[in-house]
XYZ file of N, CA and C in Angstrom:
792
model
N -17.380 27.110 -0.526
C -17.189 27.440 0.872
C -15.872 26.867 1.355
N -15.089 27.679 2.011
C -13.810 27.223 2.538
C -13.879 27.182 4.050
N -13.444 26.089 4.655
C -13.559 25.940 6.092
C -12.402 26.551 6.851
N -11.531 27.299 6.163
C -10.406 27.913 6.848
C -10.917 28.854 7.936
N -10.462 28.635 9.152
C -10.834 29.482 10.266
C -9.597 29.756 11.107
N -9.486 30.980 11.623
C -8.394 31.314 12.530
C -9.012 31.565 13.893
N -8.594 30.839 14.900
C -9.141 31.015 16.234
C -7.997 31.161 17.217
N -7.938 32.323 17.841
C -6.894 32.549 18.815
C -5.532 32.366 18.187
N -4.686 31.550 18.828
C -3.357 31.304 18.304
C -3.270 30.036 17.493
N -4.413 29.415 17.190
C -4.384 28.146 16.470
C -4.051 28.369 15.003
N -3.574 27.316 14.372
C -3.347 27.359 12.934
C -4.687 27.308 12.213
N -4.721 27.792 10.959
C -5.971 27.750 10.211
C -6.422 26.311 9.975
N -7.718 26.139 9.894
C -8.297 24.857 9.516
C -8.666 24.953 8.052
N -8.394 23.907 7.309
C -8.586 23.992 5.866
C -9.468 22.859 5.357
N -10.087 23.111 4.203
C -10.914 22.102 3.557
C -12.098 22.760 2.877
N -12.814 22.020 2.072
C -14.009 22.526 1.411
C -15.133 21.535 1.607
N -16.294 22.046 2.009
C -17.412 21.175 2.312
C -18.706 21.819 1.840
N -19.540 21.034 1.181
C -20.852 21.469 0.751
C -21.711 21.826 1.966
N -22.572 22.832 1.833
C -23.547 23.301 2.824
C -22.985 24.343 3.786
N -21.732 24.196 4.221
C -21.240 24.939 5.383
C -20.862 26.371 5.002
N -21.429 27.345 5.711
C -21.206 28.756 5.416
C -20.249 29.412 6.407
N -20.351 29.055 7.689
C -19.535 29.704 8.715
C -19.015 28.659 9.710
N -18.214 27.704 9.252
C -17.733 26.651 10.156
C -16.704 27.188 11.141
N -16.847 26.781 12.388
C -15.932 27.209 13.446
C -15.556 26.007 14.304
N -14.282 25.925 14.730
C -13.899 24.853 15.657
C -14.741 24.949 16.930
N -15.405 23.865 17.286
C -16.320 23.872 18.424
C -15.537 23.951 19.728
N -15.904 24.902 20.577
C -15.203 25.058 21.855
C -16.165 25.628 22.884
N -15.972 25.297 24.177
C -16.841 25.854 25.220
C -16.675 27.363 25.363
N -15.488 27.883 25.023
C -15.270 29.329 25.125
C -16.137 30.094 24.123
N -16.177 29.586 22.885
C -16.910 30.289 21.827
C -18.360 29.855 21.687
N -18.673 28.640 22.136
C -20.005 28.090 21.871
C -20.673 27.515 23.120
N -20.230 27.990 24.288
C -20.740 27.432 25.536
C -22.233 27.599 25.727
N -22.811 28.662 25.175
C -24.247 28.887 25.347
C -25.080 28.434 24.171
N -24.436 27.772 23.220
C -25.141 27.379 22.000
C -25.548 25.906 22.022
N -26.383 25.570 21.093
C -26.820 24.193 20.896
C -27.720 24.150 19.683
N -28.563 23.150 19.622
C -29.472 23.028 18.483
C -30.919 23.036 18.950
N -31.783 23.425 18.026
C -33.221 23.422 18.273
C -33.932 22.865 17.051
N -35.152 22.430 17.251
C -35.948 21.974 16.124
C -36.314 23.171 15.249
N -36.278 22.961 13.935
C -36.608 24.029 13.003
C -37.710 23.559 12.058
N -38.459 24.497 11.477
C -39.587 24.124 10.605
C -39.166 23.321 9.382
N -37.966 23.615 8.827
C -37.512 22.935 7.612
C -36.186 22.226 7.900
N -36.236 21.016 8.466
C -35.005 20.355 8.914
C -33.983 20.098 7.817
N -34.430 19.893 6.571
C -33.494 19.679 5.465
C -33.564 20.810 4.439
N -33.938 21.989 4.886
C -33.982 23.133 3.993
C -32.629 23.440 3.387
N -31.553 23.194 4.153
C -30.200 23.468 3.658
C -29.810 22.569 2.490
N -30.549 21.467 2.318
C -30.261 20.510 1.253
C -30.948 20.879 -0.060
N -31.807 21.866 -0.016
C -32.686 22.165 -1.151
C -31.935 22.520 -2.428
N -30.739 23.092 -2.323
C -30.007 23.533 -3.511
C -28.875 22.588 -3.898
N -28.814 21.419 -3.282
C -27.763 20.445 -3.612
C -28.347 19.362 -4.501
N -27.905 19.320 -5.766
C -28.474 18.325 -6.679
C -27.665 17.021 -6.686
N -26.517 16.994 -6.003
C -25.715 15.779 -5.871
C -25.004 15.824 -4.522
N -25.014 14.692 -3.824
C -24.455 14.628 -2.474
C -23.507 13.429 -2.378
N -22.292 13.634 -1.841
C -21.370 12.505 -1.695
C -21.950 11.383 -0.837
N -21.638 10.149 -1.215
C -22.010 8.980 -0.430
C -20.783 8.095 -0.243
N -20.776 7.344 0.846
C -19.684 6.413 1.091
C -20.057 5.045 0.548
N -19.065 4.213 0.376
C -19.278 2.908 -0.250
C -20.247 2.042 0.546
N -20.267 2.185 1.872
C -21.189 1.385 2.685
C -22.639 1.814 2.501
N -22.860 2.974 1.891
C -24.221 3.477 1.687
C -24.790 3.116 0.319
N -23.969 2.540 -0.544
C -24.422 2.288 -1.915
C -25.733 1.500 -1.949
N -25.808 0.445 -1.156
C -26.991 -0.403 -1.181
C -28.253 0.339 -0.802
N -28.159 1.202 0.234
C -29.321 1.961 0.686
C -29.671 3.080 -0.296
N -28.653 3.804 -0.756
C -28.895 4.928 -1.659
C -29.399 4.468 -3.026
N -28.994 3.265 -3.440
C -29.340 2.763 -4.773
C -30.842 2.571 -4.959
N -31.586 2.483 -3.868
C -33.030 2.317 -4.005
C -33.726 3.620 -4.388
N -33.018 4.747 -4.247
C -33.631 6.042 -4.504
C -32.972 6.846 -5.610
N -31.630 6.765 -5.737
C -30.917 7.693 -6.606
C -29.901 6.982 -7.492
N -29.583 7.560 -8.652
C -28.397 7.094 -9.375
C -27.149 7.436 -8.556
N -26.220 6.506 -8.466
C -24.927 6.765 -7.832
C -23.897 6.825 -8.945
N -23.228 7.957 -9.056
C -22.248 8.136 -10.127
C -20.919 8.579 -9.521
N -19.864 8.529 -10.325
C -18.538 8.973 -9.891
C -18.181 10.229 -10.678
N -17.685 11.257 -9.970
C -17.429 12.536 -10.625
C -16.046 13.073 -10.262
N -15.495 13.895 -11.155
C -14.245 14.581 -10.901
C -13.026 13.698 -11.060
N -11.869 14.325 -10.914
C -10.610 13.585 -11.048
C -10.453 12.515 -9.986
N -11.047 12.760 -8.815
C -10.953 11.789 -7.721
C -12.022 10.710 -7.803
N -12.906 10.839 -8.805
C -14.002 9.863 -8.980
C -14.834 9.738 -7.692
N -15.193 10.870 -7.129
C -15.991 10.883 -5.906
C -17.381 10.320 -6.178
N -17.838 9.329 -5.419
C -19.199 8.828 -5.625
C -20.227 9.785 -5.030
N -21.249 10.106 -5.812
C -22.319 10.988 -5.345
C -23.672 10.383 -5.682
N -24.642 10.686 -4.820
C -26.030 10.337 -5.103
C -26.662 11.510 -5.832
N -27.230 11.255 -6.991
C -27.845 12.316 -7.794
C -29.263 12.547 -7.283
N -29.499 13.757 -6.750
C -30.802 14.096 -6.175
C -31.511 15.175 -6.985
N -30.973 15.489 -8.150
C -31.587 16.476 -9.027
C -30.848 16.498 -10.349
N -31.459 17.075 -11.365
C -30.828 17.127 -12.684
C -30.517 18.548 -13.113
N -30.822 19.521 -12.255
C -30.495 20.913 -12.516
C -29.631 21.438 -11.378
N -28.667 22.280 -11.713
C -27.868 22.929 -10.689
C -28.800 23.683 -9.741
N -28.553 23.512 -8.440
C -29.303 24.278 -7.443
C -30.702 23.786 -7.166
N -31.040 22.567 -7.617
C -32.386 22.051 -7.370
C -32.338 20.601 -6.916
N -32.764 20.370 -5.686
C -32.894 19.014 -5.149
C -34.348 18.585 -5.283
N -34.565 17.477 -5.984
C -35.930 17.020 -6.276
C -36.571 16.269 -5.128
N -35.818 16.026 -4.058
C -36.327 15.182 -2.988
C -36.592 15.936 -1.686
N -36.385 17.249 -1.688
C -36.725 18.083 -0.538
C -38.051 18.768 -0.839
N -39.071 18.502 -0.029
C -40.396 19.034 -0.318
C -40.547 20.472 0.193
N -41.747 21.019 0.045
C -41.995 22.412 0.425
C -41.832 22.634 1.923
N -41.935 21.576 2.706
C -41.763 21.677 4.152
C -40.307 21.467 4.580
N -39.400 21.389 3.595
C -37.994 21.198 3.922
C -37.699 19.828 4.484
N -38.415 18.833 4.015
C -38.235 17.459 4.485
C -37.965 16.532 3.309
N -37.307 15.401 3.600
C -37.098 14.342 2.619
C -38.043 13.207 2.965
N -38.747 12.696 1.976
C -39.725 11.638 2.224
C -39.121 10.434 2.924
N -39.907 9.788 3.775
C -39.419 8.654 4.565
C -38.962 7.489 3.696
N -39.466 7.412 2.466
C -39.089 6.296 1.592
C -37.814 6.563 0.813
N -37.162 7.700 1.065
C -35.904 8.025 0.387
C -34.770 8.129 1.404
N -33.651 7.529 1.067
C -32.495 7.498 1.960
C -31.827 8.877 2.046
N -31.447 9.277 3.249
C -30.719 10.534 3.463
C -29.262 10.193 3.754
N -28.329 10.581 2.882
C -26.919 10.222 3.071
C -26.338 10.750 4.379
N -25.356 10.026 4.899
C -24.687 10.421 6.147
C -24.041 11.791 6.011
N -23.564 12.128 4.819
C -22.981 13.442 4.568
C -23.950 14.550 4.967
N -25.240 14.310 4.751
C -26.285 15.275 5.089
C -26.628 15.191 6.572
N -26.730 13.975 7.088
C -27.187 13.780 8.469
C -26.198 14.293 9.512
N -24.935 14.454 9.158
C -23.971 14.951 10.139
C -24.056 16.470 10.331
N -24.682 17.168 9.405
C -24.807 18.620 9.497
C -25.543 19.007 10.774
N -25.090 20.032 11.530
C -24.154 21.107 11.191
C -22.693 20.833 11.597
N -22.375 19.579 11.927
C -21.006 19.269 12.337
C -20.175 18.808 11.139
N -18.868 18.961 11.254
C -17.952 18.478 10.228
C -16.552 18.460 10.826
N -15.748 17.520 10.392
C -14.331 17.525 10.749
C -13.566 18.395 9.764
N -12.624 19.155 10.269
C -11.719 19.936 9.423
C -10.294 19.562 9.792
N -9.410 19.653 8.804
C -8.017 19.276 9.017
C -7.238 20.433 9.617
N -6.492 20.137 10.658
C -5.549 21.087 11.239
C -4.171 20.689 10.729
N -3.696 21.402 9.704
C -2.454 21.014 9.039
C -1.236 21.076 9.955
N -1.308 21.899 10.993
C -0.139 22.055 11.859
C 0.094 20.837 12.738
N -0.974 20.055 12.981
C -0.821 18.909 13.877
C -1.297 17.604 13.256
N -1.679 17.643 11.983
C -2.144 16.442 11.295
C -3.262 15.767 12.064
N -4.221 16.577 12.502
C -5.357 16.030 13.243
C -6.643 16.623 12.689
N -7.748 16.024 13.083
C -9.058 16.521 12.683
C -9.702 17.244 13.857
N -10.336 18.362 13.571
C -10.979 19.178 14.593
C -12.467 19.255 14.287
N -13.299 19.008 15.305
C -14.738 19.085 15.096
C -15.163 20.546 14.973
N -15.863 20.833 13.880
C -16.366 22.189 13.647
C -17.889 22.151 13.592
N -18.480 23.316 13.814
C -19.919 23.468 13.684
C -20.184 24.672 12.801
N -21.197 24.570 11.969
C -21.570 25.696 11.118
C -22.388 26.671 11.952
N -21.759 27.783 12.316
C -22.438 28.770 13.172
C -23.645 29.363 12.468
N -23.648 29.325 11.124
C -24.757 29.896 10.366
C -25.894 28.897 10.128
N -25.744 27.669 10.611
C -26.785 26.658 10.396
C -28.085 27.088 11.071
N -29.222 26.890 10.431
C -30.493 27.373 10.994
C -30.885 26.690 12.302
N -30.360 25.474 12.533
C -30.731 24.788 13.778
C -29.817 25.137 14.949
N -28.727 25.863 14.697
C -27.829 26.282 15.776
C -28.394 27.544 16.414
N -28.530 27.527 17.742
C -29.235 28.611 18.422
C -28.585 28.940 19.764
N -28.753 30.214 20.191
C -28.322 30.598 21.533
C -29.443 30.384 22.548
N -30.548 29.813 22.087
C -31.630 29.370 22.971
C -31.944 27.917 22.610
N -30.964 27.034 22.859
C -31.074 25.658 22.350
C -32.019 24.782 23.168
N -32.548 23.796 22.483
C -33.271 22.732 23.170
C -32.295 21.655 23.633
N -31.203 21.490 22.875
C -30.140 20.540 23.226
C -28.810 21.295 23.174
N -28.099 21.440 24.309
C -26.866 22.239 24.325
C -25.671 21.465 23.797
N -24.677 22.224 23.298
C -23.411 21.618 22.907
C -22.561 21.253 24.131
N -22.683 22.058 25.185
C -21.861 21.847 26.379
C -22.730 21.922 27.630
N -22.328 21.148 28.633
C -22.963 21.186 29.950
C -21.865 21.263 30.999
N -21.897 22.338 31.795
C -20.859 22.571 32.809
C -19.459 22.588 32.190
N -19.379 23.168 31.005
C -18.084 23.307 30.346
C -17.577 22.067 29.645
N -18.362 20.989 29.687
C -17.967 19.735 29.054
C -18.913 19.394 27.905
N -18.405 18.700 26.885
C -19.293 18.317 25.777
C -20.498 17.520 26.273
N -21.663 17.870 25.780
C -22.876 17.134 26.139
C -22.894 15.779 25.441
N -23.828 14.930 25.846
C -23.969 13.633 25.169
C -24.242 13.848 23.685
N -25.026 14.846 23.348
C -25.325 15.151 21.945
C -24.034 15.429 21.170
N -23.149 16.238 21.762
C -21.889 16.577 21.092
C -20.983 15.358 20.987
N -20.909 14.572 22.051
C -20.084 13.358 22.002
C -20.601 12.386 20.944
N -21.915 12.274 20.836
C -22.497 11.414 19.791
C -22.150 11.955 18.403
N -22.139 13.292 18.259
C -21.779 13.900 16.973
C -20.331 13.609 16.626
N -19.457 13.642 17.637
C -18.049 13.322 17.416
C -17.910 11.895 16.891
N -18.599 10.953 17.534
C -18.517 9.552 17.121
C -19.081 9.359 15.718
N -20.172 10.067 15.410
C -20.760 9.962 14.074
C -19.768 10.468 13.031
N -19.128 11.598 13.317
C -18.168 12.168 12.367
C -16.924 11.289 12.242
N -16.523 10.646 13.342
C -15.391 9.714 13.282
C -15.723 8.544 12.369
N -16.918 7.994 12.533
C -17.321 6.869 11.693
C -17.443 7.303 10.234
N -17.969 8.509 10.013
C -18.058 9.017 8.644
C -16.667 9.137 8.034
N -15.707 9.611 8.810
C -14.344 9.755 8.302
C -13.750 8.403 7.961
N -14.017 7.378 8.795
C -13.537 6.017 8.489
C -14.142 5.528 7.175
N -15.433 5.756 7.006
C -16.098 5.301 5.791
C -15.637 6.104 4.573
N -15.331 7.380 4.783
C -14.818 8.196 3.677
C -13.478 7.647 3.186
N -12.619 7.257 4.125
C -11.317 6.701 3.744
C -11.481 5.341 3.074
N -12.428 4.536 3.573
C -12.693 3.238 2.938
C -13.201 3.445 1.508
N -13.976 4.498 1.303
C -14.495 4.808 -0.021
C -13.367 5.212 -0.962
N -12.430 6.001 -0.455
C -11.271 6.388 -1.263
C -10.464 5.154 -1.672
N -10.328 4.194 -0.750
C -9.613 2.949 -1.074
C -10.379 2.144 -2.127
N -11.702 2.122 -2.001
C -12.555 1.417 -2.965
C -12.394 2.009 -4.362
N -12.450 3.331 -4.453
C -12.310 3.997 -5.742
C -10.918 3.754 -6.320
N -9.904 3.824 -5.480
C -8.533 3.577 -5.938
C -8.413 2.177 -6.541
N -9.049 1.197 -5.892
C -9.016 -0.170 -6.385
C -9.704 -0.273 -7.755
N -10.836 0.394 -7.905
C -11.542 0.383 -9.190
C -10.687 0.987 -10.297
N -10.007 2.064 -9.972
C -9.180 2.734 -10.978
C -7.956 1.893 -11.339
N -7.365 1.234 -10.344
C -6.212 0.382 -10.620
C -6.593 -0.796 -11.513
N -7.835 -1.269 -11.370
C -8.318 -2.374 -12.196
C -8.912 -1.889 -13.523
N -8.910 -0.562 -13.720
C -9.428 0.047 -14.942
C -10.881 -0.367 -15.192
N -11.698 -0.246 -14.150
C -13.101 -0.637 -14.262
C -14.033 0.533 -14.566
N -13.488 1.742 -14.631
C -14.322 2.923 -14.850
C -14.437 3.252 -16.338
N -15.596 3.737 -16.722
C -15.796 4.240 -18.071
C -16.626 5.519 -18.012
N -16.450 6.376 -19.001
C -17.223 7.602 -19.060
C -18.583 7.338 -19.686
N -19.604 7.998 -19.129
C -20.962 7.836 -19.641
C -21.646 9.189 -19.718
N -22.690 9.239 -20.505
C -23.515 10.434 -20.636
C -24.969 10.032 -20.500
N -25.740 10.844 -19.823
C -27.185 10.605 -19.751
C -27.877 11.819 -20.355
N -28.868 11.571 -21.200
C -29.578 12.640 -21.895
C -31.082 12.416 -21.785
N -31.826 13.470 -22.080
C -33.280 13.440 -21.965
C -33.901 13.925 -23.271
N -34.879 13.198 -23.772
C -35.605 13.588 -24.983
C -36.951 14.193 -24.591
N -37.122 15.513 -24.737
C -38.436 16.115 -24.428
C -39.521 15.547 -25.343
N -40.711 15.383 -24.777
C -41.840 14.859 -25.549
C -43.106 15.649 -25.221
N -44.047 15.652 -26.166
C -45.315 16.324 -25.912
C -46.255 15.399 -25.146
N -47.490 15.866 -24.938
C -48.451 15.086 -24.143
C -48.824 13.772 -24.803
N -48.596 13.663 -26.092
C -48.891 12.411 -26.798
C -47.667 11.490 -26.870
N -46.566 11.945 -26.290
C -45.364 11.117 -26.285
C -44.477 11.273 -27.494
N -44.789 12.259 -28.339
C -43.976 12.482 -29.528
C -42.758 13.341 -29.194
N -41.581 13.018 -29.758
C -40.376 13.814 -29.488
C -40.559 15.256 -29.948
N -40.105 16.204 -29.111
C -40.132 17.616 -29.488
C -38.761 18.215 -29.163
N -38.160 18.883 -30.120
C -36.881 19.518 -29.899
C -35.737 18.519 -29.837
N -34.569 19.038 -29.506
C -33.363 18.222 -29.438
C -33.230 17.552 -28.080
N -32.443 16.469 -28.066
C -32.113 15.841 -26.796
C -31.335 16.817 -25.927
N -31.556 16.756 -24.613
C -30.850 17.600 -23.659
C -29.929 16.739 -22.806
N -28.646 17.068 -22.845
C -27.695 16.316 -22.025
C -27.844 16.725 -20.570
N -27.932 15.733 -19.705
C -28.072 15.989 -18.275
C -26.730 15.934 -17.569
N -25.926 14.922 -17.872
C -24.665 14.791 -17.138
C -23.674 13.912 -17.884
N -22.409 14.260 -17.748
C -21.296 13.380 -18.077
C -20.735 12.872 -16.760
N -20.440 11.589 -16.682
C -19.985 11.039 -15.410
C -19.176 9.775 -15.654
N -18.628 9.242 -14.583
C -17.929 7.964 -14.633
C -18.799 6.893 -13.961
N -18.721 5.688 -14.499
C -19.457 4.555 -13.941
C -18.599 3.302 -14.066
N -18.921 2.302 -13.280
C -18.262 1.008 -13.399
C -18.772 0.329 -14.664
N -17.857 -0.214 -15.435
C -18.232 -0.954 -16.635
C -18.550 -2.400 -16.243
N -19.790 -2.807 -16.435
C -20.158 -4.183 -16.108
C -19.394 -5.167 -16.990
N -19.159 -4.767 -18.231
C -18.410 -5.629 -19.145
C -16.987 -5.859 -18.640
N -16.329 -4.792 -18.211
C -14.975 -4.937 -17.687
C -14.962 -5.703 -16.370
N -15.971 -5.482 -15.557
C -16.069 -6.200 -14.285
C -16.187 -7.701 -14.525
N -17.046 -8.080 -15.468
C -17.241 -9.502 -15.761
C -16.028 -10.129 -16.449
N -15.205 -9.290 -17.086
C -14.029 -9.808 -17.803
C -12.784 -9.898 -16.927
N -12.908 -9.522 -15.654
C -11.744 -9.587 -14.761
C -11.234 -11.020 -14.643
N -9.931 -11.211 -14.547
C -9.397 -12.540 -14.236
C -9.952 -13.011 -12.891
N -10.071 -14.320 -12.751
C -10.667 -14.877 -11.543
C -9.990 -14.365 -10.273
N -8.681 -14.253 -10.314
C -7.934 -13.825 -9.119
C -8.294 -12.400 -8.731
N -8.445 -11.528 -9.730
C -8.788 -10.139 -9.445
C -10.227 -10.019 -8.953
N -11.126 -10.784 -9.561
C -12.523 -10.758 -9.109
C -12.618 -11.268 -7.675
N -11.850 -12.314 -7.375
C -11.839 -12.865 -6.023
C -11.305 -11.831 -5.034
N -10.330 -11.050 -5.477
C -9.787 -9.992 -4.624
C -10.863 -8.958 -4.306
N -11.639 -8.578 -5.312
C -12.745 -7.650 -5.098
C -13.768 -8.228 -4.135
N -14.077 -9.509 -4.333
C -15.067 -10.156 -3.467
C -14.584 -10.211 -2.027
N -13.325 -10.572 -1.846
C -12.776 -10.690 -0.494
C -12.695 -9.335 0.205
N -12.589 -8.267 -0.581
C -12.562 -6.922 -0.009
C -13.964 -6.368 0.234
N -14.975 -7.161 -0.073
C -16.354 -6.713 0.118
C -16.811 -5.691 -0.893
N -16.113 -5.613 -2.027
C -16.396 -4.566 -3.007
C -17.400 -4.974 -4.070
N -17.591 -6.270 -4.272
C -18.462 -6.719 -5.362
C -19.898 -6.239 -5.150
N -20.389 -6.342 -3.930
C -21.752 -5.896 -3.637
C -21.942 -4.423 -3.947
N -20.939 -3.622 -3.583
C -21.021 -2.183 -3.852
C -21.009 -1.910 -5.353
N -20.220 -2.680 -6.086
C -20.169 -2.504 -7.548
C -21.542 -2.733 -8.170
N -22.195 -3.806 -7.766
C -23.495 -4.116 -8.365
C -24.591 -3.185 -7.846
N -24.465 -2.706 -6.597
C -25.418 -1.710 -6.098
C -25.331 -0.440 -6.947
N -24.122 -0.032 -7.280
C -23.926 1.125 -8.156
C -24.566 0.890 -9.523
N -24.313 -0.284 -10.104
C -24.869 -0.570 -11.422
C -26.396 -0.569 -11.391
N -26.979 -1.145 -10.347
C -28.437 -1.150 -10.213
C -28.962 0.269 -10.035
N -28.217 1.096 -9.315
C -28.676 2.463 -9.047
C -28.870 3.265 -10.328
N -28.104 2.941 -11.371
C -28.205 3.690 -12.625
C -29.564 3.503 -13.293
N -30.293 2.481 -12.877
C -31.651 2.288 -13.395
C -32.603 3.380 -12.901
N -32.144 4.192 -11.925
C -32.979 5.279 -11.408
C -32.968 6.517 -12.298
N -32.097 6.562 -13.323
C -32.054 7.758 -14.170
C -33.424 8.112 -14.757
N -34.153 7.173 -15.371
C -35.461 7.552 -15.925
C -36.420 8.094 -14.866
N -36.376 7.506 -13.659
C -37.277 7.967 -12.604
C -36.961 9.394 -12.183
N -35.672 9.706 -12.068
C -35.310 11.045 -11.601
C -35.572 12.085 -12.691
N -35.406 11.691 -13.944
C -35.720 12.614 -15.038
C -37.217 12.910 -15.066
N -38.026 11.873 -14.941
C -39.471 12.081 -14.931
C -39.912 12.897 -13.724
N -39.234 12.715 -12.617
C -39.534 13.509 -11.417
C -39.254 14.988 -11.696
N -38.135 15.250 -12.368
C -37.778 16.625 -12.707
C -38.798 17.239 -13.661
N -39.206 16.491 -14.656
C -40.185 16.986 -15.621
C -41.527 17.239 -14.938
N -41.918 16.350 -14.054
C -43.199 16.474 -13.369
C -43.228 17.678 -12.427
N -42.102 17.923 -11.724
C -42.082 18.984 -10.722
C -41.859 20.368 -11.314
N -41.077 20.440 -12.389
C -40.795 21.757 -12.971
C -40.509 21.632 -14.463
N -41.526 21.357 -15.251
C -41.316 21.095 -16.684
C -40.792 22.245 -17.525
N -41.044 23.534 -17.210
C -40.649 24.563 -18.162
C -39.136 24.765 -18.325
N -38.368 24.589 -17.244
C -36.948 24.924 -17.294
C -36.156 23.854 -18.027
N -35.108 24.242 -18.765
C -34.267 23.237 -19.433
C -33.499 22.416 -18.437
N -33.357 21.122 -18.712
C -32.592 20.240 -17.835
C -31.107 20.459 -18.071
N -30.345 20.509 -16.999
C -28.901 20.685 -17.124
C -28.241 20.383 -15.801
N -27.523 19.229 -15.724
C -26.803 18.892 -14.501
C -25.418 19.464 -14.542
């Protein structure tokens, strides 16, 4: 999905964001009668996302539920919520995520998102017009008397804070890469019968990047102290602990849909 939008005489807005189908710069002219309403499946849009970006400040909370891994050339940290493309194991039939599982801020900000306006080097608040909770018969309006409602202003502040945390996360990842703390890893699954005997070949679930605990422990004292002073050590160990969730998420996948081959 590309967030490029042309509105009036404005320059296009650019960027790519998971979930968003029809993002538009929010304005009273185009969205004055719109707002949000309660829907039967509040997290239905999350059902096909098997990995969701998380910020470094969320590592501790997310680590209790999901493996946190780093992916792509930018080493983006994501919470793994499924082991198959297009399947989220934590969204139930009612389109909800259980109360005992953390919902990343990336998800909670939907249907809002910031998009970059390249012509002015600024961020513009957009709303996904195709989002199921966006309605022309809203329970909570985007605008009141032509001005942003409290709901919209709160969304702006939430997105601003998310953007700050996103930039802090990029700095965190950059620091890890400069210290050469990342290593490539693979996670695989061995199918077994009801008696626990191996059947068939191992199935690879994912290739990813992770922090090497060995390299972390081998850092010179000055570098480790630098990580500690930057508040990064806690996040490093939260990530390492989160990897212990791989067996749980694999078993969850097998329990919920055993016939299909696993493939992240």
